[in-house]
Every structure is written in C-alpha cells, then in structure tokens.
Amino acid sequence: MVRAGWSNSLAMRISSPDCKQILPQTAAHDKMDADTTSVRIHFFICGINKGNKARGSIEKQMEVLQTERLCLRAFEEKDLEDYYAYCSDPEVGIHGGWPPHQNREQSREQLQQLMEQKNSWAICQKDTGRNIGLVALREDIRRHRSPQNCRVLSYLLARPYWGRGLMTEAVQEVLRYAFEEMGLQLVSTYRFSYNQRSGRVMEKLGFVHEGTLRQCTERFDGQLLDVMCYSMNREEYEQWKQKNSR
C-alpha cells in the first residue's frame, strides 16, 4: 500500500492504510506498505499516540533483534536526522496515507513517541549503524482481538536501500519474534490496492490475502482508496518457516 524508499533524502513506502501514522501526524487509522524493488517501506504504524504506555508483560522489555545485515533496536534521539530524511520525502508517506513531514520539529515529536513504544524497532545497518527504516507491531484497531494475541505489522525503508531484500530480512525476524517469543496467535497487515510491490512482499513472507475493504480510506489528497487486508496465524507461520528452512 505504500510506496517509498529512501534516496539520499530517504523516502519510504508505506503499506497499511487507514492507520494513525506515527510519522507525519497521528491519524485515526493505520497505513503502511511493503518493500520490494521500488517499494521499500512497509510502514504499518497503527495507533501510536502520545501517552501510549506498554501494556502487559508482552511489552515490558524492548528486545534488540539481529539479522545478517541489520540490527533492530529501540529508537534514540540520534536517529532524528535519518528519521526526518525519509519522513520528509513526498514519495514516502503518501503510499501510507499521510503527507511528508514539514520540519524537524514534527519529526522530533513523533520520534519521541516512537522512543516510548516497546514494539517499534529502528532498522539499522550493522556496518554503518545508520537508521534506515522502521518496523512495528501495534494493536490492530480493525480487529476485536487482544493485543496480547494479535498485532498489526507495519514497516518502512529508506529509498536508497530498496531492492536489496532488507525489508524482507527485517520483517522475517520480527515475525519470528512475534510468534516464537511474544506468543502471538495472529499478525495482520494492510496495503492500498494499487501498491502491488507491497503485496508481493506480504505474499513472499507467507501472509494470506483476506479480502478488500472497498473505498475504505480517503487520503489527504482526496483520493478514495481500497485497502487490502492480509494476515498470518501461528499455524501458517510454522508451515512457512518449515517450507523456507529447507
């Protein structure tokens, strides 16, 4: 659903419509997208509001996750410039339903909110330490399920890093953490119907297309868009893991 990437100015792709975007400003739904050749930011940030506090044992501790090329850690103040770079890119937020950040203060405020979250990871390169994106597991406001059992996945990646398989690498590790350590029963995610690249990422990782919410979101530019819904339950995750570990 969103399309983004990061160029030298960092851009990103968002794949989750109808979402409170934690980047630009908090909306009333969630929006995010995926990562692929031209789309690298699955930014599904749902309901990240000021004052949101960690709930239950599931969010008591922020885990640092490692992959071959990436380190997923808590956001820090030093991430401001990288964060502002991709959030201010006009080709990033639009695919998630939100306009680009207008100044660093806007990014600083939302970065502070991210720093308070226990399930929002900064995607960082191991070789440079640079923050190149974000992955989050938030409460899915579209489903009447406890956040202890069900979360919505959101992620985004700066444009210069599209096409390298980095988003897939990051999301795969977050899914492992979600099912094997958090003990979730279901992980959902969403994208705008036109965001085909995001859809391919979701399907590549084993998500199942549930259906389409027609004319679900009116974007800031007046466009009325359909939202495609995806999910993966624990059994499907185990099957995908077994199939791809061969």
mmCIF file of C-alpha atoms in Angstrom:
data_model
loop_
_atom_site.group_PDB
_atom_site.id
_atom_site.type_symbol
_atom_site.label_atom_id
_atom_site.label_comp_id
_atom_site.label_asym_id
_atom_site.label_seq_id
_atom_site.Cartn_x
_atom_site.Cartn_y
_atom_site.Cartn_z
ATOM 1 C CA MET A 1 0.000 0.000 0.000
ATOM 2 C CA VAL A 2 2.560 2.456 0.243
ATOM 3 C CA ARG A 3 5.433 3.068 -1.749
ATOM 4 C CA ALA A 4 8.593 4.526 -0.617
ATOM 5 C CA GLY A 5 12.184 4.156 -0.451
ATOM 6 C CA TRP A 6 14.881 6.354 0.567
ATOM 7 C CA SER A 7 17.133 8.203 -1.674
ATOM 8 C CA ASN A 8 19.852 10.361 -0.378
ATOM 9 C CA SER A 9 17.000 12.218 1.136
ATOM 10 C CA LEU A 10 15.423 8.975 2.195
ATOM 11 C CA ALA A 11 11.978 8.037 1.201
ATOM 12 C CA MET A 12 9.794 5.222 2.117
ATOM 13 C CA ARG A 13 6.993 3.050 1.201
ATOM 14 C CA ILE A 14 4.021 2.544 3.317
ATOM 15 C CA SER A 15 1.744 -0.352 3.378
ATOM 16 C CA SER A 16 -1.131 -0.010 5.660
ATOM 17 C CA PRO A 17 -3.929 2.267 5.003
ATOM 18 C CA ASP A 18 -6.277 3.650 7.495
ATOM 19 C CA CYS A 19 -3.779 3.977 10.184
ATOM 20 C CA LYS A 20 -2.564 6.543 12.611
ATOM 21 C CA GLN A 21 0.705 7.288 11.147
ATOM 22 C CA ILE A 22 3.257 7.903 13.667
ATOM 23 C CA LEU A 23 5.435 9.668 11.266
ATOM 24 C CA PRO A 24 3.643 12.632 9.904
ATOM 25 C CA GLN A 25 0.994 13.085 12.441
ATOM 26 C CA THR A 26 -1.225 10.690 14.226
ATOM 27 C CA ALA A 27 -4.180 9.862 12.118
ATOM 28 C CA ALA A 28 -7.110 7.748 13.031
ATOM 29 C CA HIS A 29 -6.186 4.528 11.413
ATOM 30 C CA ASP A 30 -3.154 2.748 10.126
ATOM 31 C CA LYS A 31 -1.219 2.848 6.975
ATOM 32 C CA MET A 32 1.791 1.088 5.727
ATOM 33 C CA ASP A 33 3.356 -0.712 2.984
ATOM 34 C CA ALA A 34 6.000 -3.073 1.984
ATOM 35 C CA ASP A 35 9.397 -3.334 0.471
ATOM 36 C CA THR A 36 10.343 -4.519 -2.944
ATOM 37 C CA THR A 37 12.249 -3.348 -5.929
ATOM 38 C CA SER A 38 10.682 0.034 -5.998
ATOM 39 C CA VAL A 39 8.881 -0.044 -2.786
ATOM 40 C CA ARG A 40 10.690 -0.430 0.407
ATOM 41 C CA ILE A 41 8.719 0.675 3.259
ATOM 42 C CA HIS A 42 6.157 -1.209 4.903
ATOM 43 C CA PHE A 43 5.283 1.203 7.477
ATOM 44 C CA PHE A 44 2.260 -0.106 9.204
ATOM 45 C CA ILE A 45 2.200 2.108 12.207
ATOM 46 C CA CYS A 46 -1.096 1.848 13.916
ATOM 47 C CA GLY A 47 -2.311 3.835 16.783
ATOM 48 C CA ILE A 48 0.915 5.272 18.069
ATOM 49 C CA ASN A 49 -0.276 8.094 20.237
ATOM 50 C CA LYS A 50 1.269 10.263 22.871
ATOM 51 C CA GLY A 51 0.884 8.757 26.247
ATOM 52 C CA ASN A 52 0.571 5.216 24.944
ATOM 53 C CA LYS A 53 2.265 3.057 27.507
ATOM 54 C CA ALA A 54 3.449 -0.506 27.321
ATOM 55 C CA ARG A 55 0.705 -2.896 28.289
ATOM 56 C CA GLY A 56 1.124 -6.280 29.905
ATOM 57 C CA SER A 57 4.171 -8.458 30.120
ATOM 58 C CA ILE A 58 4.313 -8.698 26.344
ATOM 59 C CA GLU A 59 5.670 -5.140 26.144
ATOM 60 C CA LYS A 60 7.709 -4.921 29.317
ATOM 61 C CA GLN A 61 11.013 -5.109 27.572
ATOM 62 C CA MET A 62 12.326 -3.849 24.255
ATOM 63 C CA GLU A 63 14.198 -6.657 22.573
ATOM 64 C CA VAL A 64 17.109 -5.992 20.229
ATOM 65 C CA LEU A 65 16.763 -8.220 17.170
ATOM 66 C CA GLN A 66 19.632 -9.202 14.892
ATOM 67 C CA THR A 67 19.736 -10.409 11.292
ATOM 68 C CA GLU A 68 22.660 -10.952 8.949
ATOM 69 C CA ARG A 69 22.829 -7.312 7.862
ATOM 70 C CA LEU A 70 20.588 -5.482 10.298
ATOM 71 C CA CYS A 71 20.131 -4.573 13.926
ATOM 72 C CA LEU A 72 16.581 -3.806 15.054
ATOM 73 C CA ARG A 73 16.678 -1.686 18.205
ATOM 74 C CA ALA A 74 14.737 0.948 20.104
ATOM 75 C CA PHE A 75 14.654 4.416 18.579
ATOM 76 C CA GLU A 76 17.033 7.014 20.013
ATOM 77 C CA GLU A 77 17.360 10.786 19.790
ATOM 78 C CA LYS A 78 20.360 10.407 17.492
ATOM 79 C CA ASP A 79 18.016 8.964 14.834
ATOM 80 C CA LEU A 80 16.356 12.329 14.211
ATOM 81 C CA GLU A 81 18.205 13.298 11.025
ATOM 82 C CA ASP A 82 17.718 9.904 9.377
ATOM 83 C CA TYR A 83 14.108 9.779 10.515
ATOM 84 C CA TYR A 84 13.350 13.267 9.238
ATOM 85 C CA ALA A 85 15.070 12.480 5.939
ATOM 86 C CA TYR A 86 12.729 9.685 4.985
ATOM 87 C CA CYS A 87 9.628 11.121 6.601
ATOM 88 C CA SER A 88 10.012 14.382 4.676
ATOM 89 C CA ASP A 89 10.252 12.583 1.343
ATOM 90 C CA PRO A 90 6.994 13.248 -0.590
ATOM 91 C CA GLU A 91 7.167 9.788 -2.140
ATOM 92 C CA VAL A 92 7.113 8.034 1.193
ATOM 93 C CA GLY A 93 4.138 8.776 3.367
ATOM 94 C CA ILE A 94 1.677 9.220 0.543
ATOM 95 C CA HIS A 95 1.518 5.466 -0.012
ATOM 96 C CA GLY A 96 0.576 5.039 3.617
ATOM 97 C CA GLY A 97 -1.918 7.857 3.511
ATOM 98 C CA TRP A 98 -0.027 10.736 5.101
ATOM 99 C CA PRO A 99 1.750 13.882 3.839
ATOM 100 C CA PRO A 100 5.508 14.419 4.242
ATOM 101 C CA HIS A 101 6.909 15.968 7.396
ATOM 102 C CA GLN A 102 7.320 19.709 7.026
ATOM 103 C CA ASN A 103 10.113 20.270 9.544
ATOM 104 C CA ARG A 104 12.397 18.569 12.048
ATOM 105 C CA GLU A 105 10.228 19.546 14.980
ATOM 106 C CA GLN A 106 7.395 17.485 13.568
ATOM 107 C CA SER A 107 9.739 14.529 13.196
ATOM 108 C CA ARG A 108 11.240 15.127 16.635
ATOM 109 C CA GLU A 109 7.818 14.985 18.269
ATOM 110 C CA GLN A 110 6.899 11.726 16.577
ATOM 111 C CA LEU A 111 10.339 10.262 17.161
ATOM 112 C CA GLN A 112 9.786 10.891 20.867
ATOM 113 C CA GLN A 113 6.555 8.927 20.640
ATOM 114 C CA LEU A 114 8.387 6.075 18.948
ATOM 115 C CA MET A 115 11.002 6.088 21.682
ATOM 116 C CA GLU A 116 8.227 5.442 24.200
ATOM 117 C CA GLN A 117 6.979 2.393 22.333
ATOM 118 C CA LYS A 118 8.121 -1.087 23.315
ATOM 119 C CA ASN A 119 7.365 -2.693 19.998
ATOM 120 C CA SER A 120 8.626 -0.201 17.416
ATOM 121 C CA TRP A 121 12.088 -1.027 16.127
ATOM 122 C CA ALA A 122 14.523 1.231 14.307
ATOM 123 C CA ILE A 123 16.021 -0.700 11.385
ATOM 124 C CA CYS A 124 19.763 -0.034 11.424
ATOM 125 C CA GLN A 125 22.603 -1.177 9.195
ATOM 126 C CA LYS A 126 25.157 -3.208 11.096
ATOM 127 C CA ASP A 127 28.082 -1.814 9.126
ATOM 128 C CA THR A 128 27.214 1.885 9.482
ATOM 129 C CA GLY A 129 24.788 1.993 12.400
ATOM 130 C CA ARG A 130 22.529 4.251 10.364
ATOM 131 C CA ASN A 131 18.767 4.177 10.904
ATOM 132 C CA ILE A 132 17.277 3.265 7.542
ATOM 133 C CA GLY A 133 13.720 2.411 8.453
ATOM 134 C CA LEU A 134 11.198 1.142 10.928
ATOM 135 C CA VAL A 135 9.241 -1.997 11.824
ATOM 136 C CA ALA A 136 6.408 -2.075 14.335
ATOM 137 C CA LEU A 137 3.863 -4.405 15.891
ATOM 138 C CA ARG A 138 0.879 -2.426 17.116
ATOM 139 C CA GLU A 139 -2.644 -3.144 18.294
ATOM 140 C CA ASP A 140 -4.889 -3.802 15.291
ATOM 141 C CA ILE A 141 -7.818 -1.440 15.721
ATOM 142 C CA ARG A 142 -9.657 -3.166 12.873
ATOM 143 C CA ARG A 143 -9.985 -6.419 14.805
ATOM 144 C CA HIS A 144 -11.650 -7.142 18.114
ATOM 145 C CA ARG A 145 -8.681 -9.060 19.467
ATOM 146 C CA SER A 146 -6.477 -8.591 22.493
ATOM 147 C CA PRO A 147 -3.045 -7.107 21.636
ATOM 148 C CA GLN A 148 -1.670 -9.988 23.682
ATOM 149 C CA ASN A 149 -2.783 -12.322 20.891
ATOM 150 C CA CYS A 150 -2.977 -10.220 17.726
ATOM 151 C CA ARG A 151 -0.885 -7.357 16.342
ATOM 152 C CA VAL A 152 -0.710 -5.426 13.108
ATOM 153 C CA LEU A 153 2.630 -5.236 11.336
ATOM 154 C CA SER A 154 3.970 -2.026 9.864
ATOM 155 C CA TYR A 155 7.309 -1.154 8.331
ATOM 156 C CA LEU A 156 9.182 1.263 6.099
ATOM 157 C CA LEU A 157 12.568 1.586 4.465
ATOM 158 C CA ALA A 158 14.580 4.477 3.055
ATOM 159 C CA ARG A 159 14.731 4.696 -0.722
ATOM 160 C CA PRO A 160 18.484 4.152 -1.152
ATOM 161 C CA TYR A 161 18.025 0.718 0.373
ATOM 162 C CA TRP A 162 15.195 -0.589 -1.773
ATOM 163 C CA GLY A 163 15.745 -3.668 -3.857
ATOM 164 C CA ARG A 164 18.261 -5.269 -1.515
ATOM 165 C CA GLY A 165 15.911 -7.565 0.354
ATOM 166 C CA LEU A 166 16.478 -5.642 3.572
ATOM 167 C CA MET A 167 12.826 -5.142 4.420
ATOM 168 C CA THR A 168 12.050 -8.788 3.883
ATOM 169 C CA GLU A 169 15.006 -9.634 6.117
ATOM 170 C CA ALA A 170 13.804 -7.318 8.883
ATOM 171 C CA VAL A 171 10.158 -8.353 8.750
ATOM 172 C CA GLN A 172 11.028 -12.035 8.745
ATOM 173 C CA GLU A 173 12.897 -11.583 12.025
ATOM 174 C CA VAL A 174 10.043 -9.584 13.539
ATOM 175 C CA LEU A 175 7.592 -12.336 12.576
ATOM 176 C CA ARG A 176 9.836 -14.871 14.285
ATOM 177 C CA TYR A 177 9.839 -12.719 17.396
ATOM 178 C CA ALA A 178 6.071 -12.166 17.220
ATOM 179 C CA PHE A 179 5.147 -15.845 17.072
ATOM 180 C CA GLU A 180 8.016 -17.525 18.905
ATOM 181 C CA GLU A 181 8.717 -15.034 21.691
ATOM 182 C CA MET A 182 5.656 -12.820 22.062
ATOM 183 C CA GLY A 183 3.400 -15.823 21.579
ATOM 184 C CA LEU A 184 1.005 -14.058 19.231
ATOM 185 C CA GLN A 185 -1.736 -16.034 17.543
ATOM 186 C CA LEU A 186 -2.138 -13.736 14.542
ATOM 187 C CA VAL A 187 -0.259 -10.931 12.773
ATOM 188 C CA SER A 188 -2.155 -8.729 10.325
ATOM 189 C CA THR A 189 -1.072 -6.116 7.801
ATOM 190 C CA TYR A 190 -2.695 -3.890 5.172
ATOM 191 C CA ARG A 191 -1.922 -2.066 1.944
ATOM 192 C CA PHE A 192 -3.620 0.133 -0.619
ATOM 193 C CA SER A 193 -4.807 -1.947 -3.562
ATOM 194 C CA TYR A 194 -2.571 -0.114 -6.044
ATOM 195 C CA ASN A 195 0.550 -0.954 -4.069
ATOM 196 C CA GLN A 196 1.468 -4.148 -5.889
ATOM 197 C CA ARG A 197 5.051 -4.176 -4.692
ATOM 198 C CA SER A 198 3.935 -4.172 -1.116
ATOM 199 C CA GLY A 199 1.568 -7.022 -1.892
ATOM 200 C CA ARG A 200 4.384 -9.132 -3.290
ATOM 201 C CA VAL A 201 6.387 -8.614 -0.109
ATOM 202 C CA MET A 202 3.485 -9.727 2.051
ATOM 203 C CA GLU A 203 2.872 -12.804 -0.043
ATOM 204 C CA LYS A 204 6.560 -13.645 -0.155
ATOM 205 C CA LEU A 205 6.595 -13.725 3.638
ATOM 206 C CA GLY A 206 3.570 -16.004 3.772
ATOM 207 C CA PHE A 207 0.720 -13.612 4.518
ATOM 208 C CA VAL A 208 -2.735 -14.651 3.340
ATOM 209 C CA HIS A 209 -4.955 -12.178 1.487
ATOM 210 C CA GLU A 210 -8.239 -11.999 3.390
ATOM 211 C CA GLY A 211 -10.144 -9.553 1.235
ATOM 212 C CA THR A 212 -10.511 -5.905 0.247
ATOM 213 C CA LEU A 213 -12.178 -3.021 2.061
ATOM 214 C CA ARG A 214 -13.571 -1.046 -0.848
ATOM 215 C CA GLN A 215 -13.257 2.748 -0.798
ATOM 216 C CA CYS A 216 -12.005 2.400 2.751
ATOM 217 C CA THR A 217 -9.665 5.351 3.062
ATOM 218 C CA GLU A 218 -9.861 8.927 1.836
ATOM 219 C CA ARG A 219 -6.256 10.072 1.608
ATOM 220 C CA PHE A 220 -5.126 13.601 2.437
ATOM 221 C CA ASP A 221 -5.011 14.406 -1.292
ATOM 222 C CA GLY A 222 -8.673 13.497 -1.734
ATOM 223 C CA GLN A 223 -8.072 10.073 -3.317
ATOM 224 C CA LEU A 224 -10.554 7.399 -2.204
ATOM 225 C CA LEU A 225 -8.654 4.126 -1.946
ATOM 226 C CA ASP A 226 -9.344 0.442 -1.420
ATOM 227 C CA VAL A 227 -7.460 -1.334 1.360
ATOM 228 C CA MET A 228 -6.338 -4.949 1.015
ATOM 229 C CA CYS A 229 -6.200 -6.996 4.201
ATOM 230 C CA TYR A 230 -3.656 -9.714 4.979
ATOM 231 C CA SER A 231 -2.891 -11.906 7.972
ATOM 232 C CA MET A 232 -0.839 -14.869 9.142
ATOM 233 C CA ASN A 233 -1.725 -17.150 12.043
ATOM 234 C CA ARG A 234 0.644 -19.282 14.090
ATOM 235 C CA GLU A 235 -0.003 -22.443 12.064
ATOM 236 C CA GLU A 236 0.650 -20.648 8.777
ATOM 237 C CA TYR A 237 3.839 -19.190 10.196
ATOM 238 C CA GLU A 238 5.095 -22.637 11.198
ATOM 239 C CA GLN A 239 4.273 -24.012 7.750
ATOM 240 C CA TRP A 240 6.028 -21.110 6.023
ATOM 241 C CA LYS A 241 9.041 -21.494 8.307
ATOM 242 C CA GLN A 242 9.309 -25.224 7.611
ATOM 243 C CA LYS A 243 8.952 -24.725 3.877
ATOM 244 C CA ASN A 244 11.593 -21.993 3.717
ATOM 245 C CA SER A 245 14.105 -23.661 6.011
ATOM 246 C CA ARG A 246 14.743 -26.482 3.576
#
